[in-house]
PDB file of C-alpha atoms in Angstrom:
ATOM      1  CA  MET U   1       3.565 290.578 -50.559  1.00  0.00           C
ATOM      2  CA  ILE U   2       0.185 293.271 -49.078  1.00  0.00           C
ATOM      3  CA  LEU U   3       1.219 296.668 -47.847  1.00  0.00           C
ATOM      4  CA  THR U   4      -1.008 298.504 -45.374  1.00  0.00           C
ATOM      5  CA  VAL U   5      -0.161 302.773 -44.530  1.00  0.00           C
ATOM      6  CA  THR U   6      -1.002 303.847 -41.047  1.00  0.00           C
ATOM      7  CA  LEU U   7      -0.034 307.598 -40.695  1.00  0.00           C
ATOM      8  CA  ASN U   8      -1.742 307.726 -37.226  1.00  0.00           C
ATOM      9  CA  THR U   9      -1.345 304.474 -35.370  1.00  0.00           C
ATOM     10  CA  ALA U  10      -2.401 304.076 -31.294  1.00  0.00           C
ATOM     11  CA  LEU U  11      -1.899 301.666 -29.030  1.00  0.00           C
ATOM     12  CA  ASP U  12      -5.979 300.667 -28.576  1.00  0.00           C
ATOM     13  CA  VAL U  13      -6.923 299.959 -25.046  1.00  0.00           C
ATOM     14  CA  THR U  14     -10.326 298.652 -23.824  1.00  0.00           C
ATOM     15  CA  HIS U  15     -11.858 298.663 -20.461  1.00  0.00           C
ATOM     16  CA  HIS U  16     -15.101 296.637 -19.796  1.00  0.00           C
ATOM     17  CA  VAL U  17     -17.457 298.000 -16.586  1.00  0.00           C
ATOM     18  CA  PRO U  18     -20.754 296.287 -16.042  1.00  0.00           C
ATOM     19  CA  LYS U  19     -23.185 299.840 -17.011  1.00  0.00           C
ATOM     20  CA  LEU U  20     -21.658 302.637 -17.976  1.00  0.00           C
ATOM     21  CA  ILE U  21     -23.052 305.980 -15.971  1.00  0.00           C
ATOM     22  CA  PRO U  22     -21.997 309.562 -16.261  1.00  0.00           C
ATOM     23  CA  HIS U  23     -20.804 311.195 -13.295  1.00  0.00           C
ATOM     24  CA  THR U  24     -20.468 308.152 -11.733  1.00  0.00           C
ATOM     25  CA  SER U  25     -17.102 306.179 -10.584  1.00  0.00           C
ATOM     26  CA  HIS U  26     -16.577 302.379 -12.600  1.00  0.00           C
ATOM     27  CA  ARG U  27     -15.463 298.906 -11.351  1.00  0.00           C
ATOM     28  CA  VAL U  28     -13.548 298.250 -14.614  1.00  0.00           C
ATOM     29  CA  THR U  29     -13.964 294.266 -14.950  1.00  0.00           C
ATOM     30  CA  ALA U  30     -11.344 293.592 -18.286  1.00  0.00           C
ATOM     31  CA  VAL U  31      -7.924 295.072 -19.799  1.00  0.00           C
ATOM     32  CA  SER U  32      -6.959 294.841 -23.079  1.00  0.00           C
ATOM     33  CA  GLU U  33      -4.193 296.751 -25.377  1.00  0.00           C
ATOM     34  CA  ARG U  34      -3.754 296.086 -28.809  1.00  0.00           C
ATOM     35  CA  PRO U  35      -2.054 297.738 -32.309  1.00  0.00           C
ATOM     36  CA  GLY U  36      -4.980 299.940 -33.307  1.00  0.00           C
ATOM     37  CA  GLY U  37      -5.507 302.447 -36.191  1.00  0.00           C
ATOM     38  CA  LYS U  38      -6.851 302.005 -39.244  1.00  0.00           C
ATOM     39  CA  GLY U  39      -4.232 300.289 -41.657  1.00  0.00           C
ATOM     40  CA  LEU U  40      -3.179 297.691 -38.500  1.00  0.00           C
ATOM     41  CA  ASN U  41      -6.283 296.613 -38.071  1.00  0.00           C
ATOM     42  CA  VAL U  42      -6.652 295.902 -41.666  1.00  0.00           C
ATOM     43  CA  ALA U  43      -3.028 294.234 -41.747  1.00  0.00           C
ATOM     44  CA  ARG U  44      -4.157 291.980 -38.455  1.00  0.00           C
ATOM     45  CA  VAL U  45      -7.091 290.882 -40.714  1.00  0.00           C
ATOM     46  CA  LEU U  46      -4.629 289.859 -44.131  1.00  0.00           C
ATOM     47  CA  ALA U  47      -2.377 288.178 -41.734  1.00  0.00           C
ATOM     48  CA  ALA U  48      -5.221 286.434 -40.385  1.00  0.00           C
ATOM     49  CA  LEU U  49      -6.350 285.374 -43.545  1.00  0.00           C
ATOM     50  CA  GLY U  50      -3.246 283.894 -44.522  1.00  0.00           C
ATOM     51  CA  HIS U  51      -1.167 287.281 -46.690  1.00  0.00           C
ATOM     52  CA  GLU U  52       2.378 288.601 -46.158  1.00  0.00           C
ATOM     53  CA  VAL U  53       1.516 291.687 -45.263  1.00  0.00           C
ATOM     54  CA  THR U  54       4.154 294.782 -43.747  1.00  0.00           C
ATOM     55  CA  ALA U  55       2.507 297.888 -41.915  1.00  0.00           C
ATOM     56  CA  THR U  56       4.509 301.304 -41.837  1.00  0.00           C
ATOM     57  CA  GLY U  57       3.375 304.060 -41.080  1.00  0.00           C
ATOM     58  CA  PHE U  58       4.402 306.506 -37.638  1.00  0.00           C
ATOM     59  CA  THR U  59       5.023 305.596 -34.283  1.00  0.00           C
ATOM     60  CA  GLY U  60       7.073 307.191 -31.200  1.00  0.00           C
ATOM     61  CA  GLY U  61       7.802 307.523 -27.951  1.00  0.00           C
ATOM     62  CA  ARG U  62       6.702 305.192 -25.192  1.00  0.00           C
ATOM     63  CA  THR U  63       3.352 304.260 -26.646  1.00  0.00           C
ATOM     64  CA  GLY U  64       4.573 302.942 -29.991  1.00  0.00           C
ATOM     65  CA  ALA U  65       7.030 300.977 -28.015  1.00  0.00           C
ATOM     66  CA  VAL U  66       4.319 298.981 -26.667  1.00  0.00           C
ATOM     67  CA  VAL U  67       2.124 299.235 -30.238  1.00  0.00           C
ATOM     68  CA  ARG U  68       5.752 297.872 -31.752  1.00  0.00           C
ATOM     69  CA  GLU U  69       6.216 295.508 -29.564  1.00  0.00           C
ATOM     70  CA  LEU U  70       2.361 293.633 -29.297  1.00  0.00           C
ATOM     71  CA  LEU U  71       2.948 293.753 -33.187  1.00  0.00           C
ATOM     72  CA  SER U  72       5.830 291.461 -32.810  1.00  0.00           C
ATOM     73  CA  GLY U  73       3.577 288.041 -32.000  1.00  0.00           C
ATOM     74  CA  THR U  74       1.564 288.480 -35.525  1.00  0.00           C
ATOM     75  CA  ASP U  75       2.276 285.869 -37.942  1.00  0.00           C
ATOM     76  CA  ARG U  76       2.508 287.057 -41.423  1.00  0.00           C
ATOM     77  CA  LEU U  77       3.723 290.804 -40.481  1.00  0.00           C
ATOM     78  CA  THR U  78       6.794 292.565 -41.043  1.00  0.00           C
ATOM     79  CA  ASP U  79       6.681 295.897 -38.735  1.00  0.00           C
ATOM     80  CA  ALA U  80       8.330 298.153 -41.119  1.00  0.00           C
ATOM     81  CA  LEU U  81       6.543 301.154 -39.010  1.00  0.00           C
ATOM     82  CA  VAL U  82       9.234 304.706 -39.490  1.00  0.00           C
ATOM     83  CA  PRO U  83       9.991 306.312 -35.936  1.00  0.00           C
ATOM     84  CA  CYS U  84       9.321 309.996 -35.196  1.00  0.00           C
ATOM     85  CA  ALA U  85       9.523 312.442 -32.242  1.00  0.00           C
ATOM     86  CA  GLY U  86       6.318 312.270 -30.655  1.00  0.00           C
ATOM     87  CA  THR U  87       4.296 309.675 -28.857  1.00  0.00           C
ATOM     88  CA  THR U  88       2.044 307.622 -30.544  1.00  0.00           C
ATOM     89  CA  ARG U  89      -1.699 308.823 -28.940  1.00  0.00           C
ATOM     90  CA  ARG U  90      -3.668 305.927 -27.269  1.00  0.00           C
ATOM     91  CA  THR U  91      -7.212 305.362 -28.134  1.00  0.00           C
ATOM     92  CA  LEU U  92     -10.027 304.510 -24.584  1.00  0.00           C
ATOM     93  CA  ALA U  93     -12.942 303.012 -25.333  1.00  0.00           C
ATOM     94  CA  VAL U  94     -15.776 301.821 -22.713  1.00  0.00           C
ATOM     95  CA  VAL U  95     -18.093 298.671 -23.382  1.00  0.00           C
ATOM     96  CA  ASP U  96     -20.901 299.216 -20.947  1.00  0.00           C
ATOM     97  CA  GLU U  97     -21.396 295.086 -20.533  1.00  0.00           C
ATOM     98  CA  ALA U  98     -25.309 296.175 -19.345  1.00  0.00           C
ATOM     99  CA  SER U  99     -26.227 297.687 -23.209  1.00  0.00           C
ATOM    100  CA  GLY U 100     -23.275 296.005 -24.978  1.00  0.00           C
ATOM    101  CA  ASP U 101     -22.665 299.292 -26.186  1.00  0.00           C
ATOM    102  CA  THR U 102     -19.269 301.052 -26.271  1.00  0.00           C
ATOM    103  CA  THR U 103     -17.930 304.510 -25.818  1.00  0.00           C
ATOM    104  CA  GLN U 104     -14.690 305.818 -27.562  1.00  0.00           C
ATOM    105  CA  PHE U 105     -12.021 308.612 -27.102  1.00  0.00           C
ATOM    106  CA  ASN U 106      -9.173 309.345 -29.562  1.00  0.00           C
ATOM    107  CA  GLU U 107      -6.464 311.147 -29.145  1.00  0.00           C
ATOM    108  CA  PRO U 108      -5.152 313.219 -32.142  1.00  0.00           C
ATOM    109  CA  GLY U 109      -1.587 312.164 -32.645  1.00  0.00           C
ATOM    110  CA  PRO U 110       1.682 313.071 -32.184  1.00  0.00           C
ATOM    111  CA  GLN U 111       3.294 315.545 -34.215  1.00  0.00           C
ATOM    112  CA  ILE U 112       5.391 315.555 -37.627  1.00  0.00           C
ATOM    113  CA  GLY U 113       7.409 317.424 -38.762  1.00  0.00           C
ATOM    114  CA  SER U 114       8.934 317.981 -42.519  1.00  0.00           C
ATOM    115  CA  ALA U 115      11.804 315.842 -41.658  1.00  0.00           C
ATOM    116  CA  GLU U 116       9.763 312.601 -40.685  1.00  0.00           C
ATOM    117  CA  TRP U 117       7.282 313.585 -43.180  1.00  0.00           C
ATOM    118  CA  ALA U 118       9.891 312.813 -46.360  1.00  0.00           C
ATOM    119  CA  ALA U 119      11.887 309.952 -44.175  1.00  0.00           C
ATOM    120  CA  PHE U 120       8.278 308.235 -44.590  1.00  0.00           C
ATOM    121  CA  LEU U 121       8.089 309.015 -48.552  1.00  0.00           C
ATOM    122  CA  CYS U 122      11.394 307.607 -48.210  1.00  0.00           C
ATOM    123  CA  ARG U 123       9.835 304.087 -46.862  1.00  0.00           C
ATOM    124  CA  TYR U 124       7.243 304.044 -48.723  1.00  0.00           C
ATOM    125  CA  GLU U 125       7.958 304.027 -51.996  1.00  0.00           C
ATOM    126  CA  GLU U 126      11.402 301.595 -51.336  1.00  0.00           C
ATOM    127  CA  LEU U 127       8.037 299.413 -50.054  1.00  0.00           C
ATOM    128  CA  LEU U 128       6.045 299.828 -53.122  1.00  0.00           C
ATOM    129  CA  ALA U 129       8.417 297.849 -55.086  1.00  0.00           C
ATOM    130  CA  GLY U 130       7.276 295.024 -53.291  1.00  0.00           C
ATOM    131  CA  ALA U 131       3.540 295.173 -52.896  1.00  0.00           C
ATOM    132  CA  GLY U 132       1.086 293.776 -54.493  1.00  0.00           C
ATOM    133  CA  ALA U 133      -1.667 296.385 -53.489  1.00  0.00           C
ATOM    134  CA  VAL U 134      -1.553 299.058 -50.320  1.00  0.00           C
ATOM    135  CA  ALA U 135      -4.031 300.183 -47.873  1.00  0.00           C
ATOM    136  CA  LEU U 136      -3.628 303.908 -46.866  1.00  0.00           C
ATOM    137  CA  CYS U 137      -6.571 304.158 -43.818  1.00  0.00           C
ATOM    138  CA  GLY U 138      -7.208 306.749 -41.563  1.00  0.00           C
ATOM    139  CA  SER U 139      -6.623 309.647 -40.151  1.00  0.00           C
ATOM    140  CA  LEU U 140      -3.691 312.522 -40.306  1.00  0.00           C
ATOM    141  CA  PRO U 141      -1.648 313.534 -37.818  1.00  0.00           C
ATOM    142  CA  PRO U 142      -0.818 316.669 -36.776  1.00  0.00           C
ATOM    143  CA  GLY U 143       1.575 318.503 -39.528  1.00  0.00           C
ATOM    144  CA  VAL U 144       1.043 316.146 -42.086  1.00  0.00           C
ATOM    145  CA  PRO U 145       0.080 317.795 -45.294  1.00  0.00           C
ATOM    146  CA  VAL U 146      -3.661 317.036 -46.053  1.00  0.00           C
ATOM    147  CA  GLY U 147      -3.147 316.229 -49.312  1.00  0.00           C
ATOM    148  CA  ALA U 148      -1.375 313.447 -47.815  1.00  0.00           C
ATOM    149  CA  TYR U 149      -3.481 310.900 -49.144  1.00  0.00           C
ATOM    150  CA  ALA U 150      -3.281 312.312 -52.141  1.00  0.00           C
ATOM    151  CA  VAL U 151       0.950 312.046 -52.834  1.00  0.00           C
ATOM    152  CA  LEU U 152       0.688 308.244 -50.905  1.00  0.00           C
ATOM    153  CA  VAL U 153      -2.362 307.476 -53.977  1.00  0.00           C
ATOM    154  CA  ARG U 154       0.058 309.337 -56.872  1.00  0.00           C
ATOM    155  CA  ALA U 155       3.309 307.378 -55.469  1.00  0.00           C
ATOM    156  CA  ALA U 156       1.387 304.000 -56.187  1.00  0.00           C
ATOM    157  CA  ARG U 157       0.177 304.429 -58.897  1.00  0.00           C
ATOM    158  CA  ALA U 158       3.517 305.481 -60.479  1.00  0.00           C
ATOM    159  CA  ALA U 159       4.987 302.373 -59.540  1.00  0.00           C
ATOM    160  CA  GLY U 160       2.053 299.883 -60.643  1.00  0.00           C
ATOM    161  CA  VAL U 161      -0.134 299.377 -57.348  1.00  0.00           C
ATOM    162  CA  PRO U 162      -3.346 299.457 -56.717  1.00  0.00           C
ATOM    163  CA  ALA U 163      -4.177 301.326 -53.425  1.00  0.00           C
ATOM    164  CA  LEU U 164      -7.433 301.603 -51.328  1.00  0.00           C
ATOM    165  CA  LEU U 165      -8.359 304.739 -49.905  1.00  0.00           C
ATOM    166  CA  ASP U 166     -10.518 304.370 -46.376  1.00  0.00           C
ATOM    167  CA  THR U 167     -10.126 307.928 -45.015  1.00  0.00           C
ATOM    168  CA  SER U 168     -13.194 310.200 -44.299  1.00  0.00           C
ATOM    169  CA  GLY U 169     -12.907 314.828 -45.059  1.00  0.00           C
ATOM    170  CA  GLU U 170     -10.284 317.144 -47.113  1.00  0.00           C
ATOM    171  CA  ALA U 171      -7.637 314.240 -47.027  1.00  0.00           C
ATOM    172  CA  LEU U 172     -10.425 311.867 -48.638  1.00  0.00           C
ATOM    173  CA  ARG U 173     -10.965 314.588 -50.889  1.00  0.00           C
ATOM    174  CA  ARG U 174      -8.203 314.935 -52.304  1.00  0.00           C
ATOM    175  CA  GLY U 175      -7.390 311.576 -52.036  1.00  0.00           C
ATOM    176  CA  VAL U 176      -9.481 310.784 -54.912  1.00  0.00           C
ATOM    177  CA  ALA U 177      -8.589 313.410 -56.896  1.00  0.00           C
ATOM    178  CA  ALA U 178      -5.251 310.988 -57.508  1.00  0.00           C
ATOM    179  CA  ARG U 179      -7.395 308.389 -59.385  1.00  0.00           C
ATOM    180  CA  PRO U 180      -7.318 305.292 -56.046  1.00  0.00           C
ATOM    181  CA  GLU U 181      -8.056 302.025 -57.647  1.00  0.00           C
ATOM    182  CA  MET U 182     -10.828 302.288 -54.737  1.00  0.00           C
ATOM    183  CA  ILE U 183     -11.949 303.664 -52.316  1.00  0.00           C
ATOM    184  CA  LYS U 184     -14.743 302.304 -49.158  1.00  0.00           C
ATOM    185  CA  PRO U 185     -15.987 305.063 -47.250  1.00  0.00           C
ATOM    186  CA  ASN U 186     -19.390 304.592 -44.808  1.00  0.00           C
ATOM    187  CA  ALA U 187     -22.422 306.355 -45.956  1.00  0.00           C
ATOM    188  CA  ALA U 188     -21.937 309.673 -43.864  1.00  0.00           C
ATOM    189  CA  GLU U 189     -18.320 310.266 -45.633  1.00  0.00           C
ATOM    190  CA  LEU U 190     -19.457 309.569 -49.012  1.00  0.00           C
ATOM    191  CA  ALA U 191     -22.359 312.517 -48.287  1.00  0.00           C
ATOM    192  CA  GLU U 192     -19.849 314.735 -47.106  1.00  0.00           C
ATOM    193  CA  LEU U 193     -17.626 313.849 -50.199  1.00  0.00           C
ATOM    194  CA  THR U 194     -20.760 314.546 -52.438  1.00  0.00           C
ATOM    195  CA  GLY U 195     -23.455 315.889 -51.147  1.00  0.00           C
ATOM    196  CA  SER U 196     -25.875 313.089 -51.443  1.00  0.00           C
ATOM    197  CA  ARG U 197     -27.048 311.284 -49.497  1.00  0.00           C
ATOM    198  CA  GLU U 198     -28.998 308.690 -51.400  1.00  0.00           C
ATOM    199  CA  PRO U 199     -26.051 305.683 -51.920  1.00  0.00           C
ATOM    200  CA  LEU U 200     -26.502 304.774 -55.482  1.00  0.00           C
ATOM    201  CA  GLN U 201     -26.491 308.151 -56.495  1.00  0.00           C
ATOM    202  CA  ALA U 202     -23.463 308.932 -54.092  1.00  0.00           C
ATOM    203  CA  THR U 203     -21.871 306.041 -55.347  1.00  0.00           C
ATOM    204  CA  ARG U 204     -21.105 307.210 -59.316  1.00  0.00           C
ATOM    205  CA  ASP U 205     -21.125 310.586 -58.111  1.00  0.00           C
ATOM    206  CA  ALA U 206     -17.694 309.897 -56.187  1.00  0.00           C
ATOM    207  CA  ARG U 207     -16.312 306.994 -59.720  1.00  0.00           C
ATOM    208  CA  ARG U 208     -17.163 310.482 -61.801  1.00  0.00           C
ATOM    209  CA  ARG U 209     -14.511 312.403 -58.723  1.00  0.00           C
ATOM    210  CA  GLY U 210     -11.468 310.104 -59.923  1.00  0.00           C
ATOM    211  CA  ALA U 211     -11.845 306.473 -57.784  1.00  0.00           C
ATOM    212  CA  HIS U 212     -11.288 303.286 -59.787  1.00  0.00           C
ATOM    213  CA  ALA U 213     -14.598 301.559 -57.907  1.00  0.00           C
ATOM    214  CA  VAL U 214     -16.199 303.031 -54.911  1.00  0.00           C
ATOM    215  CA  VAL U 215     -17.494 300.312 -52.191  1.00  0.00           C
ATOM    216  CA  THR U 216     -19.796 301.971 -49.539  1.00  0.00           C
ATOM    217  CA  SER U 217     -20.507 300.696 -45.895  1.00  0.00           C
ATOM    218  CA  LEU U 218     -24.348 300.514 -45.350  1.00  0.00           C
ATOM    219  CA  GLY U 219     -23.929 299.347 -41.299  1.00  0.00           C
ATOM    220  CA  PRO U 220     -26.011 295.869 -41.385  1.00  0.00           C
ATOM    221  CA  GLY U 221     -27.890 296.696 -44.968  1.00  0.00           C
ATOM    222  CA  GLY U 222     -23.844 295.320 -46.158  1.00  0.00           C
ATOM    223  CA  LEU U 223     -21.590 296.738 -49.062  1.00  0.00           C
ATOM    224  CA  LEU U 224     -23.008 299.173 -52.133  1.00  0.00           C
ATOM    225  CA  ALA U 225     -19.771 299.022 -54.800  1.00  0.00           C
ATOM    226  CA  ALA U 226     -19.998 300.848 -58.057  1.00  0.00           C
ATOM    227  CA  THR U 227     -16.618 299.764 -60.497  1.00  0.00           C
ATOM    228  CA  PRO U 228     -16.364 299.710 -63.928  1.00  0.00           C
ATOM    229  CA  GLN U 229     -17.474 296.427 -63.837  1.00  0.00           C
ATOM    230  CA  GLY U 230     -20.913 297.060 -62.600  1.00  0.00           C
ATOM    231  CA  THR U 231     -23.053 297.694 -59.536  1.00  0.00           C
ATOM    232  CA  TRP U 232     -23.821 295.650 -56.939  1.00  0.00           C
ATOM    233  CA  GLN U 233     -25.299 294.968 -53.209  1.00  0.00           C
ATOM    234  CA  ALA U 234     -23.969 292.424 -50.540  1.00  0.00           C
ATOM    235  CA  ALA U 235     -25.566 291.854 -47.889  1.00  0.00           C
ATOM    236  CA  PRO U 236     -26.110 289.385 -44.820  1.00  0.00           C
ATOM    237  CA  PRO U 237     -28.527 287.059 -44.297  1.00  0.00           C
ATOM    238  CA  ARG U 238     -28.981 288.413 -40.817  1.00  0.00           C
ATOM    239  CA  ALA U 239     -29.168 291.304 -38.190  1.00  0.00           C
ATOM    240  CA  LEU U 240     -26.519 290.513 -36.215  1.00  0.00           C
ATOM    241  CA  ALA U 241     -25.959 292.186 -32.896  1.00  0.00           C
ATOM    242  CA  GLY U 242     -22.155 292.463 -31.405  1.00  0.00           C
ATOM    243  CA  ASN U 243     -19.030 295.387 -31.648  1.00  0.00           C
ATOM    244  CA  PRO U 244     -19.427 296.776 -35.007  1.00  0.00           C
ATOM    245  CA  THR U 245     -15.459 298.087 -33.851  1.00  0.00           C
ATOM    246  CA  GLY U 246     -12.971 297.589 -36.705  1.00  0.00           C
ATOM    247  CA  ALA U 247     -15.930 295.910 -38.893  1.00  0.00           C
ATOM    248  CA  GLY U 248     -15.415 298.146 -41.467  1.00  0.00           C
ATOM    249  CA  ASP U 249     -11.564 297.750 -41.455  1.00  0.00           C
ATOM    250  CA  SER U 250     -12.266 293.793 -41.899  1.00  0.00           C
ATOM    251  CA  ALA U 251     -14.086 294.727 -44.775  1.00  0.00           C
ATOM    252  CA  VAL U 252     -11.307 296.583 -46.057  1.00  0.00           C
ATOM    253  CA  ALA U 253      -9.576 293.925 -44.975  1.00  0.00           C
ATOM    254  CA  GLY U 254     -11.711 291.719 -47.077  1.00  0.00           C
ATOM    255  CA  LEU U 255     -11.747 293.757 -50.372  1.00  0.00           C
ATOM    256  CA  LEU U 256      -7.993 293.970 -50.531  1.00  0.00           C
ATOM    257  CA  SER U 257      -6.973 290.064 -50.296  1.00  0.00           C
ATOM    258  CA  ALA U 258      -9.578 289.347 -53.093  1.00  0.00           C
ATOM    259  CA  LEU U 259      -8.373 292.153 -55.657  1.00  0.00           C
ATOM    260  CA  THR U 260      -4.492 290.400 -54.874  1.00  0.00           C
ATOM    261  CA  GLU U 261      -6.070 286.666 -55.722  1.00  0.00           C
ATOM    262  CA  GLY U 262      -7.986 288.051 -58.465  1.00  0.00           C
ATOM    263  CA  LEU U 263     -11.505 286.974 -57.390  1.00  0.00           C
ATOM    264  CA  ASP U 264     -14.070 289.529 -59.808  1.00  0.00           C
ATOM    265  CA  TRP U 265     -16.985 292.111 -57.756  1.00  0.00           C
ATOM    266  CA  PRO U 266     -19.128 289.382 -56.499  1.00  0.00           C
ATOM    267  CA  ALA U 267     -16.158 288.018 -54.755  1.00  0.00           C
ATOM    268  CA  ARG U 268     -14.590 290.229 -53.387  1.00  0.00           C
ATOM    269  CA  LEU U 269     -17.879 291.677 -51.971  1.00  0.00           C
ATOM    270  CA  THR U 270     -19.108 288.153 -50.327  1.00  0.00           C
ATOM    271  CA  ARG U 271     -15.451 288.072 -48.848  1.00  0.00           C
ATOM    272  CA  ALA U 272     -15.572 291.504 -47.301  1.00  0.00           C
ATOM    273  CA  VAL U 273     -19.009 291.226 -45.871  1.00  0.00           C
ATOM    274  CA  ALA U 274     -18.891 288.245 -44.325  1.00  0.00           C
ATOM    275  CA  LEU U 275     -15.563 289.068 -43.141  1.00  0.00           C
ATOM    276  CA  SER U 276     -17.559 291.854 -41.633  1.00  0.00           C
ATOM    277  CA  ALA U 277     -20.095 290.799 -40.065  1.00  0.00           C
ATOM    278  CA  ALA U 278     -18.398 288.237 -38.468  1.00  0.00           C
ATOM    279  CA  THR U 279     -15.800 290.796 -36.932  1.00  0.00           C
ATOM    280  CA  VAL U 280     -19.113 291.994 -35.456  1.00  0.00           C
ATOM    281  CA  GLN U 281     -19.878 288.768 -33.210  1.00  0.00           C
ATOM    282  CA  ALA U 282     -16.159 288.791 -32.188  1.00  0.00           C
ATOM    283  CA  PRO U 283     -15.516 288.465 -28.620  1.00  0.00           C
ATOM    284  CA  THR U 284     -12.168 291.528 -29.270  1.00  0.00           C
ATOM    285  CA  ALA U 285     -12.721 294.124 -30.720  1.00  0.00           C
ATOM    286  CA  GLY U 286     -11.105 294.229 -33.944  1.00  0.00           C
ATOM    287  CA  ASP U 287     -10.823 290.195 -34.675  1.00  0.00           C
ATOM    288  CA  PHE U 288     -12.996 288.862 -36.796  1.00  0.00           C
ATOM    289  CA  ASP U 289     -14.848 285.093 -35.316  1.00  0.00           C
ATOM    290  CA  PRO U 290     -13.469 282.209 -37.858  1.00  0.00           C
ATOM    291  CA  GLY U 291     -17.012 280.012 -37.766  1.00  0.00           C
ATOM    292  CA  THR U 292     -18.979 282.592 -37.715  1.00  0.00           C
ATOM    293  CA  TYR U 293     -17.058 284.083 -41.274  1.00  0.00           C
ATOM    294  CA  GLU U 294     -17.053 280.721 -43.088  1.00  0.00           C
ATOM    295  CA  GLU U 295     -20.595 280.307 -42.493  1.00  0.00           C
ATOM    296  CA  LEU U 296     -21.220 283.034 -43.478  1.00  0.00           C
ATOM    297  CA  ARG U 297     -19.497 283.254 -46.634  1.00  0.00           C
ATOM    298  CA  HIS U 298     -21.891 281.198 -48.608  1.00  0.00           C
ATOM    299  CA  THR U 299     -24.732 282.989 -47.879  1.00  0.00           C
ATOM    300  CA  ILE U 300     -23.934 286.727 -48.199  1.00  0.00           C
ATOM    301  CA  THR U 301     -26.669 287.742 -50.774  1.00  0.00           C
ATOM    302  CA  ILE U 302     -25.623 289.471 -53.631  1.00  0.00           C
ATOM    303  CA  THR U 303     -27.797 291.880 -55.965  1.00  0.00           C
ATOM    304  CA  GLY U 304     -27.155 293.344 -59.368  1.00  0.00           C
ATOM    305  CA  GLY U 305     -24.917 293.485 -61.683  1.00  0.00           C
ATOM    306  CA  ASN U 306     -23.502 294.778 -65.419  1.00  0.00           C
TER     307      ASN U 306
END
C-alpha cells in the first residue's frame, strides 16, 4: 500500500467560460467538482496505475463530506481522512476556453486545533505500519505547525518507510532538514529553498541540505534529478499544449509508484514525465490521458548518468 498525506484537502470546482473578461459577468458552460489537494491528486493517479493507495489528511464540514463521497467511487483507494471541526476549503478554477488559460482561486483551509493535530499524528503512525512509501504533499492549513512535514518525515524514517515531500516555502525548508527520501519542487520552489536559480546547482545544494534525492520540475523541459546514483534529465519528445493543472502531482505518482516497484532512476523519470505530459493533454484537469501516456513513455529522452 502507498500512503498519501494531504493536510489541506480541498473540493476543486472548475468553471468553463467561453472567454474570461475582467469586470464583466460570464455565462458558465460547464462545471465539475472533484476531490482536491496535491496528495489526493497523487492518490487518484496511483489508483489508476493499479496501486493500492490510502489517503489521509484532514476533512470537515459539508465540503469535506462531498470530498469523501466523491472519493468513495475510486477503485483501489481507501479513505483514511481524519475529521476536523472546520470546513474543508474549496478551490475555484476558471478555464478560458478561448485561450485555454486557467485562473485559480485557493482558499486557505480550516483552522486545525492542537488536539486535532495530535489525533492525526496517531492515525498517521498507525497507517505507516502498512505502507511501502508515503507522499507528503501540499500546503499546511492554519493551525498546523510549520515544521509539520519534518515531524512526518522523521516518523516515516523511524518506520522504515521512504517519504517523498512535495511542498514549498518554510514547510519545505524544515522538511528537507529531516532527510526525506525524495523532494519534488518546481524550479521556483527550489530557487527559494537554495537561493540558486541554476537548476543543476540548486538540486545538488538541496541534497546537501538533507534530501536523499531531488527531482525538479522544469515545466515543458521535463524533470531534472540529482540522486546518489547520478544526475539525469528526462524530457518529452515535443512541447504539449493543454492544461498543466495536476501535472506535477502526476509526476509525484509516477516517481512513487516506480520507487515501490524497484525501478531504476531512468525508468522512474520516464514514467513521471510521461504521466505529467499525459495530464497536460487530458480533457479534465488533474487526470491523465492513458493513450498519451502509453505513447510518450516510449519516447522520453533521458540524458546524464553517473
